[in-house]
Amino acid sequence: MWFYEAQRSGKLPSNNRVPWRSDSALEDGSDHNVDLTGGYYDAGDYLKFTLPLAHTITVLAWGAIEWFNGYTKAEQSEYLRSTIRWGTDWLIKAHPEADVLYVGDGELDNNYWGPDTNIPTPRPSYRVTVDNPGTDVAAQTVAAFASSAYLFRNYLNDSNYADLLQSHAETLFSFTESSTPFQVYTDAVSASSNYYAASSYQTQLVLAALWMYRLTGETSYRDKASNYFDQYKLASVPVAIWDWSDQSGAVHVLGAAIDGTNTKYSQAATKYLNTITQDTSVCSYTAGGLLWCKGASEYNSLVPAQDIALLALLYSKVDPSKSEYVTFALNQINYLLGDNRMLTPYVCGVHMNSPHNPHHAGASGGSDINNIDTSPPEEKYILYGAIIGGPDKDDKFYDERNDWAQTEVALDYNAPFQGLVAYQLSQDSVADPPYASITEPRPYVTRTKPFAKWIIAVIVVVVVFVLAGIGYLVWRKRYSIMARIGNKQYSKPVGV
């Protein structure tokens, strides 16, 4: 949970465990006269977004609900409480009125690289309203409020805070349904379109209704979820890897777990998981065994693997006969924790082979954005517990700070990891992670460097000239031959 403390924004508490972090972004929301301080920075920079935060909170809460004893065994339940509450307290601030939700700050200077003490200003804030809706982000925030309320009421013994969260969930759900036309929030807030643009709003809407049903037990929410599921034909939509942009996988699994009135959710869940884990036309595996989904794994390979592993374990609780799902999930966890070609646990700070250079401005200790790999050459501060993007399709990892596809960190990267670890710790017998027995250093690997563009251009020009020259020589030779033939055929003999 330490990583999430390193991502905190706003006025930090006295028990903050990250010594190199400071109070920051204390004027957020001032452009609209609201208090939007606090919350979490999304990744290795200083941007804040509601959609991935709400997704993260939902995933964290879900994993904790299912395997809470994993947190208690590890004596992490109070850190769990503070981690989720730091996020939900900000979501409450982002919902200051019944028909308003603030969604992020996408137009900030994303080129700033340095400590949290010099973050550029101004930091504009954006919102969705009844007249300018964002169905996806509003519905996902409902799911965050509802799942967290369920956790605080049933496991963290804080009914007062659970009631507050439920009140926001109910109000925001009404806002979500009444704000038309239904649309993704980036249609209303273009400033976020280059960062977190969801592929749909339909799956988030069903997920919100399902979590409201689980929280309240009111069948009206169950029926809404079922009707939306049928209306949008979610049982037959193309398979999309679960993340903040698409919640279809989560809908299938959660629906199967809490709505026993039909089998459509469980059928969709098994189809979804079987397709991803077994149909090689959708996803395959690297030589080392990492799930690899084309279009989803290229830029953060460990995230799809973690997300699907978590769904597989969650569904195995619904249908314990699916032992192959557990096997799949454990293989992915073991890969992440060091059972891989690079002998690397992709968790910062747990082993000598852990990533040393996550793409994180604050932890790097540097301020030169044009030379972030070498200034400094190795991260100044260890970003304990952070999951990085992951290796490439050849299972190679280069640990280069500027290679954000491999070394980026983010709130949603760690969310499934917490649930996966809680699952393992909740078991009666817990084996040591693979990295515990790794004594060799990480293997040295190099990447094949592509030719520079100017070299390619020169080669193309040379080839064109060579071909043109050859063509000219061929033409000249043919012309000479034809000329000789022509002379033989049409010239008069000498003396005639």
PDB file of N, CA and C in Angstrom, residues 391-432:
ATOM      1  N   PRO A 391       7.575  -6.222 -19.227  1.00  0.00           N
ATOM      2  CA  PRO A 391       8.496  -6.577 -20.307  1.00  0.00           C
ATOM      3  C   PRO A 391       7.819  -6.567 -21.671  1.00  0.00           C
ATOM      4  N   ASP A 392       8.621  -6.783 -22.715  1.00  0.00           N
ATOM      5  CA  ASP A 392       8.074  -6.834 -24.063  1.00  0.00           C
ATOM      6  C   ASP A 392       7.659  -8.268 -24.415  1.00  0.00           C
ATOM      7  N   LYS A 393       7.273  -8.475 -25.651  1.00  0.00           N
ATOM      8  CA  LYS A 393       6.743  -9.780 -26.058  1.00  0.00           C
ATOM      9  C   LYS A 393       7.812 -10.866 -26.032  1.00  0.00           C
ATOM     10  N   ASP A 394       9.063 -10.467 -26.023  1.00  0.00           N
ATOM     11  CA  ASP A 394      10.168 -11.428 -25.927  1.00  0.00           C
ATOM     12  C   ASP A 394      10.591 -11.647 -24.482  1.00  0.00           C
ATOM     13  N   ASP A 395       9.795 -11.153 -23.544  1.00  0.00           N
ATOM     14  CA  ASP A 395      10.077 -11.264 -22.108  1.00  0.00           C
ATOM     15  C   ASP A 395      11.305 -10.460 -21.696  1.00  0.00           C
ATOM     16  N   LYS A 396      11.695  -9.492 -22.502  1.00  0.00           N
ATOM     17  CA  LYS A 396      12.853  -8.661 -22.176  1.00  0.00           C
ATOM     18  C   LYS A 396      12.409  -7.386 -21.449  1.00  0.00           C
ATOM     19  N   PHE A 397      13.217  -6.997 -20.480  1.00  0.00           N
ATOM     20  CA  PHE A 397      12.963  -5.769 -19.728  1.00  0.00           C
ATOM     21  C   PHE A 397      14.271  -4.997 -19.642  1.00  0.00           C
ATOM     22  N   TYR A 398      14.221  -3.680 -19.960  1.00  0.00           N
ATOM     23  CA  TYR A 398      15.443  -2.893 -20.079  1.00  0.00           C
ATOM     24  C   TYR A 398      15.651  -1.904 -18.935  1.00  0.00           C
ATOM     25  N   ASP A 399      14.629  -1.676 -18.129  1.00  0.00           N
ATOM     26  CA  ASP A 399      14.748  -0.809 -16.948  1.00  0.00           C
ATOM     27  C   ASP A 399      15.242   0.585 -17.305  1.00  0.00           C
ATOM     28  N   GLU A 400      14.652   1.168 -18.339  1.00  0.00           N
ATOM     29  CA  GLU A 400      15.012   2.515 -18.765  1.00  0.00           C
ATOM     30  C   GLU A 400      13.872   3.468 -18.415  1.00  0.00           C
ATOM     31  N   ARG A 401      14.185   4.514 -17.706  1.00  0.00           N
ATOM     32  CA  ARG A 401      13.175   5.440 -17.196  1.00  0.00           C
ATOM     33  C   ARG A 401      12.362   6.086 -18.311  1.00  0.00           C
ATOM     34  N   ASN A 402      13.006   6.335 -19.427  1.00  0.00           N
ATOM     35  CA  ASN A 402      12.310   7.016 -20.519  1.00  0.00           C
ATOM     36  C   ASN A 402      11.415   6.074 -21.322  1.00  0.00           C
ATOM     37  N   ASP A 403      11.549   4.788 -21.104  1.00  0.00           N
ATOM     38  CA  ASP A 403      10.724   3.803 -21.808  1.00  0.00           C
ATOM     39  C   ASP A 403       9.434   3.613 -21.011  1.00  0.00           C
ATOM     40  N   TRP A 404       8.531   4.582 -21.142  1.00  0.00           N
ATOM     41  CA  TRP A 404       7.336   4.583 -20.292  1.00  0.00           C
ATOM     42  C   TRP A 404       6.469   3.353 -20.513  1.00  0.00           C
ATOM     43  N   ALA A 405       6.523   2.743 -21.704  1.00  0.00           N
ATOM     44  CA  ALA A 405       5.722   1.543 -21.951  1.00  0.00           C
ATOM     45  C   ALA A 405       6.119   0.412 -20.998  1.00  0.00           C
ATOM     46  N   GLN A 406       7.393   0.367 -20.633  1.00  0.00           N
ATOM     47  CA  GLN A 406       7.879  -0.665 -19.726  1.00  0.00           C
ATOM     48  C   GLN A 406       7.954  -0.211 -18.277  1.00  0.00           C
ATOM     49  N   THR A 407       8.250   1.050 -18.036  1.00  0.00           N
ATOM     50  CA  THR A 407       8.561   1.469 -16.666  1.00  0.00           C
ATOM     51  C   THR A 407       7.553   2.434 -16.049  1.00  0.00           C
ATOM     52  N   GLU A 408       6.500   2.794 -16.779  1.00  0.00           N
ATOM     53  CA  GLU A 408       5.464   3.649 -16.203  1.00  0.00           C
ATOM     54  C   GLU A 408       4.834   2.967 -14.995  1.00  0.00           C
ATOM     55  N   VAL A 409       4.389   3.753 -14.052  1.00  0.00           N
ATOM     56  CA  VAL A 409       3.604   3.267 -12.916  1.00  0.00           C
ATOM     57  C   VAL A 409       2.292   4.029 -12.909  1.00  0.00           C
ATOM     58  N   ALA A 410       1.261   3.467 -12.316  1.00  0.00           N
ATOM     59  CA  ALA A 410      -0.034   4.136 -12.290  1.00  0.00           C
ATOM     60  C   ALA A 410      -0.923   3.517 -11.217  1.00  0.00           C
ATOM     61  N   LEU A 411      -1.932   4.268 -10.823  1.00  0.00           N
ATOM     62  CA  LEU A 411      -2.858   3.792  -9.797  1.00  0.00           C
ATOM     63  C   LEU A 411      -3.479   2.459 -10.166  1.00  0.00           C
ATOM     64  N   ASP A 412      -3.916   2.346 -11.426  1.00  0.00           N
ATOM     65  CA  ASP A 412      -4.631   1.124 -11.830  1.00  0.00           C
ATOM     66  C   ASP A 412      -3.694  -0.045 -12.059  1.00  0.00           C
ATOM     67  N   TYR A 413      -2.372   0.192 -12.187  1.00  0.00           N
ATOM     68  CA  TYR A 413      -1.424  -0.912 -12.319  1.00  0.00           C
ATOM     69  C   TYR A 413      -1.352  -1.714 -11.023  1.00  0.00           C
ATOM     70  N   ASN A 414      -1.442  -1.017  -9.891  1.00  0.00           N
ATOM     71  CA  ASN A 414      -1.311  -1.675  -8.595  1.00  0.00           C
ATOM     72  C   ASN A 414      -2.616  -2.235  -8.052  1.00  0.00           C
ATOM     73  N   ALA A 415      -3.749  -1.772  -8.556  1.00  0.00           N
ATOM     74  CA  ALA A 415      -5.038  -2.172  -7.978  1.00  0.00           C
ATOM     75  C   ALA A 415      -5.281  -3.683  -8.053  1.00  0.00           C
ATOM     76  N   PRO A 416      -5.119  -4.329  -9.217  1.00  0.00           N
ATOM     77  CA  PRO A 416      -5.323  -5.782  -9.242  1.00  0.00           C
ATOM     78  C   PRO A 416      -4.267  -6.524  -8.439  1.00  0.00           C
ATOM     79  N   PHE A 417      -3.050  -5.985  -8.397  1.00  0.00           N
ATOM     80  CA  PHE A 417      -1.972  -6.633  -7.650  1.00  0.00           C
ATOM     81  C   PHE A 417      -2.341  -6.797  -6.180  1.00  0.00           C
ATOM     82  N   GLN A 418      -2.970  -5.762  -5.605  1.00  0.00           N
ATOM     83  CA  GLN A 418      -3.362  -5.851  -4.194  1.00  0.00           C
ATOM     84  C   GLN A 418      -4.342  -7.008  -3.981  1.00  0.00           C
ATOM     85  N   GLY A 419      -5.286  -7.172  -4.896  1.00  0.00           N
ATOM     86  CA  GLY A 419      -6.240  -8.269  -4.772  1.00  0.00           C
ATOM     87  C   GLY A 419      -5.586  -9.629  -4.961  1.00  0.00           C
ATOM     88  N   LEU A 420      -4.645  -9.713  -5.891  1.00  0.00           N
ATOM     89  CA  LEU A 420      -3.956 -10.980  -6.145  1.00  0.00           C
ATOM     90  C   LEU A 420      -3.138 -11.416  -4.933  1.00  0.00           C
ATOM     91  N   VAL A 421      -2.457 -10.462  -4.314  1.00  0.00           N
ATOM     92  CA  VAL A 421      -1.669 -10.785  -3.128  1.00  0.00           C
ATOM     93  C   VAL A 421      -2.588 -11.140  -1.961  1.00  0.00           C
ATOM     94  N   ALA A 422      -3.698 -10.398  -1.819  1.00  0.00           N
ATOM     95  CA  ALA A 422      -4.650 -10.714  -0.742  1.00  0.00           C
ATOM     96  C   ALA A 422      -5.200 -12.125  -0.910  1.00  0.00           C
ATOM     97  N   TYR A 423      -5.460 -12.526  -2.162  1.00  0.00           N
ATOM     98  CA  TYR A 423      -5.917 -13.895  -2.415  1.00  0.00           C
ATOM     99  C   TYR A 423      -4.887 -14.897  -1.918  1.00  0.00           C
ATOM    100  N   GLN A 424      -3.634 -14.706  -2.285  1.00  0.00           N
ATOM    101  CA  GLN A 424      -2.598 -15.659  -1.884  1.00  0.00           C
ATOM    102  C   GLN A 424      -2.450 -15.736  -0.369  1.00  0.00           C
ATOM    103  N   LEU A 425      -2.456 -14.582   0.282  1.00  0.00           N
ATOM    104  CA  LEU A 425      -2.291 -14.564   1.729  1.00  0.00           C
ATOM    105  C   LEU A 425      -3.491 -15.157   2.461  1.00  0.00           C
ATOM    106  N   SER A 426      -4.640 -15.180   1.802  1.00  0.00           N
ATOM    107  CA  SER A 426      -5.843 -15.725   2.439  1.00  0.00           C
ATOM    108  C   SER A 426      -5.875 -17.251   2.435  1.00  0.00           C
ATOM    109  N   GLN A 427      -4.981 -17.864   1.676  1.00  0.00           N
ATOM    110  CA  GLN A 427      -4.973 -19.317   1.592  1.00  0.00           C
ATOM    111  C   GLN A 427      -4.373 -19.929   2.867  1.00  0.00           C
ATOM    112  N   ASP A 428      -4.737 -21.177   3.129  1.00  0.00           N
ATOM    113  CA  ASP A 428      -4.253 -21.852   4.335  1.00  0.00           C
ATOM    114  C   ASP A 428      -2.749 -22.061   4.302  1.00  0.00           C
ATOM    115  N   SER A 429      -2.233 -22.340   3.116  1.00  0.00           N
ATOM    116  CA  SER A 429      -0.795 -22.553   2.970  1.00  0.00           C
ATOM    117  C   SER A 429      -0.261 -21.552   1.951  1.00  0.00           C
ATOM    118  N   VAL A 430       0.717 -20.780   2.354  1.00  0.00           N
ATOM    119  CA  VAL A 430       1.250 -19.726   1.498  1.00  0.00           C
ATOM    120  C   VAL A 430       2.726 -19.997   1.215  1.00  0.00           C
ATOM    121  N   ALA A 431       3.060 -20.180  -0.053  1.00  0.00           N
ATOM    122  CA  ALA A 431       4.450 -20.419  -0.441  1.00  0.00           C
ATOM    123  C   ALA A 431       5.185 -19.091  -0.587  1.00  0.00           C
ATOM    124  N   ASP A 432       6.504 -19.152  -0.491  1.00  0.00           N
ATOM    125  CA  ASP A 432       7.302 -17.957  -0.733  1.00  0.00           C
ATOM    126  C   ASP A 432       7.176 -17.539  -2.193  1.00  0.00           C
TER     127      ASP A 432
END
